[in-house]
PDB file of N, CA and C in Angstrom:
ATOM      1  N   UNK A 421       3.419  62.050-126.374  1.00 49.00           N
ATOM      2  CA  UNK A 421       1.978  61.154-125.869  1.00 49.00           C
ATOM      3  C   UNK A 421       2.011  61.628-124.556  1.00 49.00           C
ATOM      4  N   UNK A 422       2.706  62.639-124.049  1.00 59.00           N
ATOM      5  CA  UNK A 422       2.111  63.249-122.636  1.00 59.00           C
ATOM      6  C   UNK A 422       1.042  63.623-122.382  1.00 59.00           C
ATOM      7  N   UNK A 423       0.056  63.918-123.435  1.00 78.00           N
ATOM      8  CA  UNK A 423      -1.294  64.287-123.355  1.00 78.00           C
ATOM      9  C   UNK A 423      -2.369  62.931-123.132  1.00 78.00           C
ATOM     10  N   UNK A 424      -1.846  61.701-122.717  1.00 92.00           N
ATOM     11  CA  UNK A 424      -2.511  60.611-122.446  1.00 92.00           C
ATOM     12  C   UNK A 424      -2.682  60.347-120.768  1.00 92.00           C
ATOM     13  N   UNK A 425      -3.591  61.395-120.654  1.00 96.00           N
ATOM     14  CA  UNK A 425      -3.997  61.438-118.875  1.00 96.00           C
ATOM     15  C   UNK A 425      -4.931  60.714-118.528  1.00 96.00           C
ATOM     16  N   UNK A 426      -5.370  60.028-117.455  1.00 96.00           N
ATOM     17  CA  UNK A 426      -6.184  59.018-117.188  1.00 96.00           C
ATOM     18  C   UNK A 426      -7.131  59.464-116.486  1.00 96.00           C
ATOM     19  N   UNK A 427      -8.469  59.401-116.558  1.00 97.00           N
ATOM     20  CA  UNK A 427     -10.004  59.602-115.884  1.00 97.00           C
ATOM     21  C   UNK A 427     -10.420  58.787-115.140  1.00 97.00           C
ATOM     22  N   UNK A 428     -10.564  57.630-115.503  1.00 97.00           N
ATOM     23  CA  UNK A 428     -11.223  56.702-114.927  1.00 97.00           C
ATOM     24  C   UNK A 428     -10.569  55.075-115.355  1.00 97.00           C
ATOM     25  N   UNK A 429     -10.684  54.087-114.488  1.00 97.00           N
ATOM     26  CA  UNK A 429     -10.486  52.666-114.881  1.00 97.00           C
ATOM     27  C   UNK A 429     -11.503  51.706-114.455  1.00 97.00           C
ATOM     28  N   UNK A 430     -11.776  50.915-115.419  1.00 96.00           N
ATOM     29  CA  UNK A 430     -12.705  49.929-115.918  1.00 96.00           C
ATOM     30  C   UNK A 430     -11.909  48.310-115.971  1.00 96.00           C
ATOM     31  N   UNK A 431     -12.675  47.796-115.536  1.00 95.00           N
ATOM     32  CA  UNK A 431     -12.020  46.477-115.389  1.00 95.00           C
ATOM     33  C   UNK A 431     -13.096  45.223-115.919  1.00 95.00           C
ATOM     34  N   UNK A 432     -12.848  44.305-116.175  1.00 94.00           N
ATOM     35  CA  UNK A 432     -13.926  42.993-116.501  1.00 94.00           C
ATOM     36  C   UNK A 432     -13.243  42.337-116.643  1.00 94.00           C
ATOM     37  N   UNK A 433     -13.633  40.912-116.993  1.00 91.00           N
ATOM     38  CA  UNK A 433     -12.969  39.560-116.945  1.00 91.00           C
ATOM     39  C   UNK A 433     -11.640  39.454-117.749  1.00 91.00           C
ATOM     40  N   UNK A 434     -11.692  39.934-119.064  1.00 95.00           N
ATOM     41  CA  UNK A 434     -10.465  39.856-120.095  1.00 95.00           C
ATOM     42  C   UNK A 434      -9.796  41.375-120.327  1.00 95.00           C
ATOM     43  N   UNK A 435     -10.503  42.376-119.876  1.00 97.00           N
ATOM     44  CA  UNK A 435      -9.881  43.368-120.300  1.00 97.00           C
ATOM     45  C   UNK A 435      -9.404  44.721-119.223  1.00 97.00           C
ATOM     46  N   UNK A 436      -8.041  45.376-119.176  1.00 97.00           N
ATOM     47  CA  UNK A 436      -8.169  46.933-118.691  1.00 97.00           C
ATOM     48  C   UNK A 436      -8.247  47.876-119.379  1.00 97.00           C
ATOM     49  N   UNK A 437      -9.546  48.765-118.910  1.00 98.00           N
ATOM     50  CA  UNK A 437      -9.984  49.773-119.524  1.00 98.00           C
ATOM     51  C   UNK A 437      -9.603  51.094-119.095  1.00 98.00           C
ATOM     52  N   UNK A 438      -8.778  51.698-119.776  1.00 98.00           N
ATOM     53  CA  UNK A 438      -8.270  53.419-118.827  1.00 98.00           C
ATOM     54  C   UNK A 438      -9.016  54.064-120.108  1.00 98.00           C
ATOM     55  N   UNK A 439     -10.342  55.053-119.793  1.00 97.00           N
ATOM     56  CA  UNK A 439     -10.414  56.043-120.012  1.00 97.00           C
ATOM     57  C   UNK A 439      -9.916  57.456-119.833  1.00 97.00           C
ATOM     58  N   UNK A 440      -9.520  58.255-120.876  1.00 97.00           N
ATOM     59  CA  UNK A 440      -8.548  59.737-121.018  1.00 97.00           C
ATOM     60  C   UNK A 440      -9.487  60.383-120.748  1.00 97.00           C
ATOM     61  N   UNK A 441      -8.745  61.455-120.523  1.00 96.00           N
ATOM     62  CA  UNK A 441      -9.166  62.877-120.311  1.00 96.00           C
ATOM     63  C   UNK A 441     -10.116  63.520-121.920  1.00 96.00           C
ATOM     64  N   UNK A 442      -9.335  62.856-122.764  1.00 95.00           N
ATOM     65  CA  UNK A 442      -9.852  63.280-123.759  1.00 95.00           C
ATOM     66  C   UNK A 442     -11.085  62.902-124.605  1.00 95.00           C
ATOM     67  N   UNK A 443     -11.326  61.608-123.617  1.00 95.00           N
ATOM     68  CA  UNK A 443     -12.119  60.769-124.184  1.00 95.00           C
ATOM     69  C   UNK A 443     -12.184  59.538-124.785  1.00 95.00           C
ATOM     70  N   UNK A 444     -10.832  58.979-125.226  1.00 95.00           N
ATOM     71  CA  UNK A 444     -10.425  57.976-126.043  1.00 95.00           C
ATOM     72  C   UNK A 444     -10.387  57.180-124.282  1.00 95.00           C
ATOM     73  N   UNK A 445     -10.454  55.886-124.703  1.00 97.00           N
ATOM     74  CA  UNK A 445     -10.462  54.507-124.397  1.00 97.00           C
ATOM     75  C   UNK A 445      -9.556  53.627-124.631  1.00 97.00           C
ATOM     76  N   UNK A 446      -8.493  53.060-123.535  1.00 96.00           N
ATOM     77  CA  UNK A 446      -7.365  52.331-123.718  1.00 96.00           C
ATOM     78  C   UNK A 446      -7.676  51.106-123.586  1.00 96.00           C
ATOM     79  N   UNK A 447      -7.711  49.658-123.862  1.00 97.00           N
ATOM     80  CA  UNK A 447      -8.005  48.231-123.774  1.00 97.00           C
ATOM     81  C   UNK A 447      -6.750  47.472-123.743  1.00 97.00           C
ATOM     82  N   UNK A 448      -6.476  46.763-122.627  1.00 95.00           N
ATOM     83  CA  UNK A 448      -5.873  45.735-123.091  1.00 95.00           C
ATOM     84  C   UNK A 448      -5.665  44.519-121.925  1.00 95.00           C
ATOM     85  N   UNK A 449      -5.300  43.232-122.702  1.00 95.00           N
ATOM     86  CA  UNK A 449      -5.303  42.313-122.276  1.00 95.00           C
ATOM     87  C   UNK A 449      -5.198  41.851-120.255  1.00 95.00           C
ATOM     88  N   UNK A 450      -6.441  41.982-119.990  1.00 95.00           N
ATOM     89  CA  UNK A 450      -5.581  40.996-118.252  1.00 95.00           C
ATOM     90  C   UNK A 450      -4.760  40.395-118.442  1.00 95.00           C
ATOM     91  N   UNK A 451      -4.533  39.375-118.840  1.00 93.00           N
ATOM     92  CA  UNK A 451      -3.287  38.351-118.987  1.00 93.00           C
ATOM     93  C   UNK A 451      -2.171  39.270-119.639  1.00 93.00           C
ATOM     94  N   UNK A 452      -1.993  40.402-119.310  1.00 93.00           N
ATOM     95  CA  UNK A 452      -0.765  41.101-119.385  1.00 93.00           C
ATOM     96  C   UNK A 452      -0.074  41.746-118.310  1.00 93.00           C
ATOM     97  N   UNK A 453      -0.978  41.400-117.369  1.00 94.00           N
ATOM     98  CA  UNK A 453      -0.789  42.106-115.660  1.00 94.00           C
ATOM     99  C   UNK A 453      -0.766  41.073-115.085  1.00 94.00           C
ATOM    100  N   UNK A 454      -0.579  40.056-114.848  1.00 94.00           N
ATOM    101  CA  UNK A 454      -0.591  39.273-113.596  1.00 94.00           C
ATOM    102  C   UNK A 454      -1.033  39.554-112.172  1.00 94.00           C
ATOM    103  N   UNK A 455      -0.360  40.480-111.731  1.00 95.00           N
ATOM    104  CA  UNK A 455      -0.415  41.405-110.077  1.00 95.00           C
ATOM    105  C   UNK A 455      -1.921  41.583-110.460  1.00 95.00           C
ATOM    106  N   UNK A 456      -2.588  42.437-111.860  1.00 95.00           N
ATOM    107  CA  UNK A 456      -3.838  42.471-111.564  1.00 95.00           C
ATOM    108  C   UNK A 456      -5.101  41.775-111.670  1.00 95.00           C
ATOM    109  N   UNK A 457      -4.556  40.961-112.521  1.00 94.00           N
ATOM    110  CA  UNK A 457      -5.796  39.716-113.067  1.00 94.00           C
ATOM    111  C   UNK A 457      -5.795  38.905-111.696  1.00 94.00           C
ATOM    112  N   UNK A 458      -4.844  38.466-110.781  1.00 94.00           N
ATOM    113  CA  UNK A 458      -5.295  37.974-109.465  1.00 94.00           C
ATOM    114  C   UNK A 458      -5.618  38.362-108.607  1.00 94.00           C
ATOM    115  N   UNK A 459      -5.747  40.436-108.549  1.00 96.00           N
ATOM    116  CA  UNK A 459      -6.506  40.973-107.663  1.00 96.00           C
ATOM    117  C   UNK A 459      -7.823  40.662-107.478  1.00 96.00           C
ATOM    118  N   UNK A 460      -8.548  41.017-106.510  1.00 95.00           N
ATOM    119  CA  UNK A 460      -9.470  40.926-105.834  1.00 95.00           C
ATOM    120  C   UNK A 460     -10.526  42.480-106.508  1.00 95.00           C
ATOM    121  N   UNK A 461     -11.506  42.244-106.626  1.00 93.00           N
ATOM    122  CA  UNK A 461     -12.267  43.549-107.602  1.00 93.00           C
ATOM    123  C   UNK A 461     -11.916  44.818-106.499  1.00 93.00           C
ATOM    124  N   UNK A 462     -11.999  44.358-104.690  1.00 95.00           N
ATOM    125  CA  UNK A 462     -12.204  45.612-104.335  1.00 95.00           C
ATOM    126  C   UNK A 462     -10.117  46.182-104.198  1.00 95.00           C
ATOM    127  N   UNK A 463      -9.406  45.251-104.493  1.00 96.00           N
ATOM    128  CA  UNK A 463      -8.201  45.778-104.939  1.00 96.00           C
ATOM    129  C   UNK A 463      -7.931  46.472-106.360  1.00 96.00           C
ATOM    130  N   UNK A 464      -9.369  46.049-107.125  1.00 96.00           N
ATOM    131  CA  UNK A 464      -8.841  46.612-108.401  1.00 96.00           C
ATOM    132  C   UNK A 464      -9.563  48.171-108.450  1.00 96.00           C
ATOM    133  N   UNK A 465     -10.414  48.278-107.827  1.00 95.00           N
ATOM    134  CA  UNK A 465     -10.946  49.391-107.467  1.00 95.00           C
ATOM    135  C   UNK A 465     -10.141  50.358-106.357  1.00 95.00           C
ATOM    136  N   UNK A 466      -8.994  50.202-106.117  1.00 97.00           N
ATOM    137  CA  UNK A 466      -8.401  50.850-105.223  1.00 97.00           C
ATOM    138  C   UNK A 466      -7.273  51.553-106.086  1.00 97.00           C
ATOM    139  N   UNK A 467      -7.359  52.370-106.928  1.00 97.00           N
ATOM    140  CA  UNK A 467      -6.396  52.872-107.342  1.00 97.00           C
ATOM    141  C   UNK A 467      -6.835  54.692-107.739  1.00 97.00           C
ATOM    142  N   UNK A 468      -5.265  54.953-108.176  1.00 97.00           N
ATOM    143  CA  UNK A 468      -4.766  56.361-108.556  1.00 97.00           C
ATOM    144  C   UNK A 468      -4.347  56.435-109.541  1.00 97.00           C
ATOM    145  N   UNK A 469      -4.421  58.047-109.627  1.00 97.00           N
ATOM    146  CA  UNK A 469      -3.427  58.421-111.006  1.00 97.00           C
ATOM    147  C   UNK A 469      -2.481  58.632-110.171  1.00 97.00           C
ATOM    148  N   UNK A 470      -0.898  59.037-110.372  1.00 97.00           N
ATOM    149  CA  UNK A 470       0.086  59.488-110.502  1.00 97.00           C
ATOM    150  C   UNK A 470       0.495  60.026-111.609  1.00 97.00           C
ATOM    151  N   UNK A 471       1.899  60.600-111.342  1.00 95.00           N
ATOM    152  CA  UNK A 471       2.852  61.439-112.302  1.00 95.00           C
ATOM    153  C   UNK A 471       1.835  62.131-113.353  1.00 95.00           C
ATOM    154  N   UNK A 472       1.172  63.385-112.832  1.00 94.00           N
ATOM    155  CA  UNK A 472       0.081  63.957-113.454  1.00 94.00           C
ATOM    156  C   UNK A 472      -0.729  63.197-114.225  1.00 94.00           C
ATOM    157  N   UNK A 473      -1.191  62.045-113.705  1.00 95.00           N
ATOM    158  CA  UNK A 473      -2.340  61.667-114.370  1.00 95.00           C
ATOM    159  C   UNK A 473      -1.699  60.589-116.127  1.00 95.00           C
ATOM    160  N   UNK A 474      -0.503  60.590-115.902  1.00 96.00           N
ATOM    161  CA  UNK A 474      -0.291  59.690-116.856  1.00 96.00           C
ATOM    162  C   UNK A 474       0.190  58.287-116.432  1.00 96.00           C
ATOM    163  N   UNK A 475      -0.061  57.953-115.139  1.00 96.00           N
ATOM    164  CA  UNK A 475       0.359  56.452-114.713  1.00 96.00           C
ATOM    165  C   UNK A 475      -0.606  56.197-113.457  1.00 96.00           C
ATOM    166  N   UNK A 476      -0.602  55.047-113.570  1.00 97.00           N
ATOM    167  CA  UNK A 476      -1.760  54.620-112.362  1.00 97.00           C
ATOM    168  C   UNK A 476      -0.957  53.469-111.497  1.00 97.00           C
ATOM    169  N   UNK A 477      -1.430  53.518-110.096  1.00 97.00           N
ATOM    170  CA  UNK A 477      -1.029  52.949-108.909  1.00 97.00           C
ATOM    171  C   UNK A 477      -2.071  52.183-107.999  1.00 97.00           C
ATOM    172  N   UNK A 478      -1.780  50.824-107.541  1.00 97.00           N
ATOM    173  CA  UNK A 478      -2.755  50.438-107.148  1.00 97.00           C
ATOM    174  C   UNK A 478      -1.902  50.133-105.496  1.00 97.00           C
ATOM    175  N   UNK A 479      -2.019  51.179-104.701  1.00 97.00           N
ATOM    176  CA  UNK A 479      -1.216  51.212-103.846  1.00 97.00           C
ATOM    177  C   UNK A 479      -1.026  49.919-103.058  1.00 97.00           C
ATOM    178  N   UNK A 480      -2.187  48.976-102.623  1.00 96.00           N
ATOM    179  CA  UNK A 480      -2.510  47.960-102.088  1.00 96.00           C
ATOM    180  C   UNK A 480      -1.687  46.924-102.757  1.00 96.00           C
ATOM    181  N   UNK A 481      -1.516  46.515-103.678  1.00 96.00           N
ATOM    182  CA  UNK A 481      -1.009  45.506-104.677  1.00 96.00           C
ATOM    183  C   UNK A 481       1.090  46.040-105.074  1.00 96.00           C
ATOM    184  N   UNK A 482       1.030  47.462-104.480  1.00 96.00           N
ATOM    185  CA  UNK A 482       2.065  48.308-104.720  1.00 96.00           C
ATOM    186  C   UNK A 482       2.717  47.712-106.561  1.00 96.00           C
ATOM    187  N   UNK A 483       1.683  48.024-107.207  1.00 96.00           N
ATOM    188  CA  UNK A 483       1.757  47.788-108.544  1.00 96.00           C
ATOM    189  C   UNK A 483       1.592  49.117-109.099  1.00 96.00           C
ATOM    190  N   UNK A 484       2.392  49.722-110.094  1.00 96.00           N
ATOM    191  CA  UNK A 484       2.500  51.134-110.977  1.00 96.00           C
ATOM    192  C   UNK A 484       2.401  50.488-112.851  1.00 96.00           C
ATOM    193  N   UNK A 485       1.410  50.998-113.186  1.00 95.00           N
ATOM    194  CA  UNK A 485       1.269  51.171-114.644  1.00 95.00           C
ATOM    195  C   UNK A 485       1.225  52.343-115.543  1.00 95.00           C
ATOM    196  N   UNK A 486       2.049  52.361-116.555  1.00 95.00           N
ATOM    197  CA  UNK A 486       2.098  53.964-117.396  1.00 95.00           C
ATOM    198  C   UNK A 486       1.320  53.635-118.191  1.00 95.00           C
ATOM    199  N   UNK A 487       0.718  54.845-118.659  1.00 95.00           N
ATOM    200  CA  UNK A 487      -0.399  54.477-119.478  1.00 95.00           C
ATOM    201  C   UNK A 487       0.271  54.682-121.164  1.00 95.00           C
ATOM    202  N   UNK A 488       1.051  55.541-120.771  1.00 93.00           N
ATOM    203  CA  UNK A 488       1.753  55.641-122.291  1.00 93.00           C
ATOM    204  C   UNK A 488       2.309  54.048-122.821  1.00 93.00           C
ATOM    205  N   UNK A 489       3.187  53.069-122.197  1.00 88.00           N
ATOM    206  CA  UNK A 489       3.560  52.228-122.224  1.00 88.00           C
ATOM    207  C   UNK A 489       2.166  50.710-122.252  1.00 88.00           C
ATOM    208  N   UNK A 490       1.214  51.103-122.307  1.00 91.00           N
ATOM    209  CA  UNK A 490       0.057  50.384-122.454  1.00 91.00           C
ATOM    210  C   UNK A 490      -0.504  49.914-124.126  1.00 91.00           C
ATOM    211  N   UNK A 491       0.534  51.237-124.819  1.00 89.00           N
ATOM    212  CA  UNK A 491       0.546  51.494-126.232  1.00 89.00           C
ATOM    213  C   UNK A 491       1.438  50.516-126.714  1.00 89.00           C
ATOM    214  N   UNK A 492       2.590  50.365-126.035  1.00 84.00           N
ATOM    215  CA  UNK A 492       3.970  49.709-126.853  1.00 84.00           C
ATOM    216  C   UNK A 492       3.531  48.109-126.639  1.00 84.00           C
ATOM    217  N   UNK A 493       4.283  47.520-127.104  1.00 64.00           N
ATOM    218  CA  UNK A 493       4.684  45.857-127.141  1.00 64.00           C
ATOM    219  C   UNK A 493       5.445  45.351-126.229  1.00 64.00           C
ATOM    220  N   UNK A 494       6.262  46.551-126.199  1.00 62.00           N
ATOM    221  CA  UNK A 494       7.422  45.683-124.502  1.00 62.00           C
ATOM    222  C   UNK A 494       7.079  46.079-123.670  1.00 62.00           C
ATOM    223  N   UNK A 495       6.299  45.133-122.733  1.00 55.00           N
ATOM    224  CA  UNK A 495       5.007  44.807-121.682  1.00 55.00           C
ATOM    225  C   UNK A 495       6.103  44.634-120.369  1.00 55.00           C
ATOM    226  N   UNK A 496       7.565  44.716-120.683  1.00 53.00           N
ATOM    227  CA  UNK A 496       8.394  44.993-119.289  1.00 53.00           C
ATOM    228  C   UNK A 496       8.238  46.401-118.795  1.00 53.00           C
ATOM    229  N   UNK A 497       8.177  47.414-120.121  1.00 48.00           N
ATOM    230  CA  UNK A 497       8.323  49.049-119.995  1.00 48.00           C
ATOM    231  C   UNK A 497       6.962  49.369-118.998  1.00 48.00           C
ATOM    232  N   UNK A 498       5.853  48.632-119.076  1.00 48.00           N
ATOM    233  CA  UNK A 498       4.859  48.947-118.546  1.00 48.00           C
ATOM    234  C   UNK A 498       4.917  49.496-117.424  1.00 48.00           C
ATOM    235  N   UNK A 499       5.567  48.790-116.313  1.00 52.00           N
ATOM    236  CA  UNK A 499       5.436  49.028-115.198  1.00 52.00           C
ATOM    237  C   UNK A 499       6.358  50.938-114.855  1.00 52.00           C
ATOM    238  N   UNK A 500       5.749  50.908-114.125  1.00 51.00           N
ATOM    239  CA  UNK A 500       6.426  52.534-113.799  1.00 51.00           C
ATOM    240  C   UNK A 500       7.415  52.313-112.811  1.00 51.00           C
TER     241      UNK A 500
END
């Protein structure tokens, strides 16, 4: 699944949406990520892609997320 490379992130009250470079969008519930759900909009927009685009980092929150892990049921594996 190394083709899962992020292009942009959008957040609403219920979901974290990750737009992939190939045009697909992955959406997962915000309540899966308490650190993100409790963050401010300014903190959420301060992200960057890491690991050649396969992961997301929010430096101010010290939080990392693997895009591939967003598709698994094992939420503990989601943090990089």
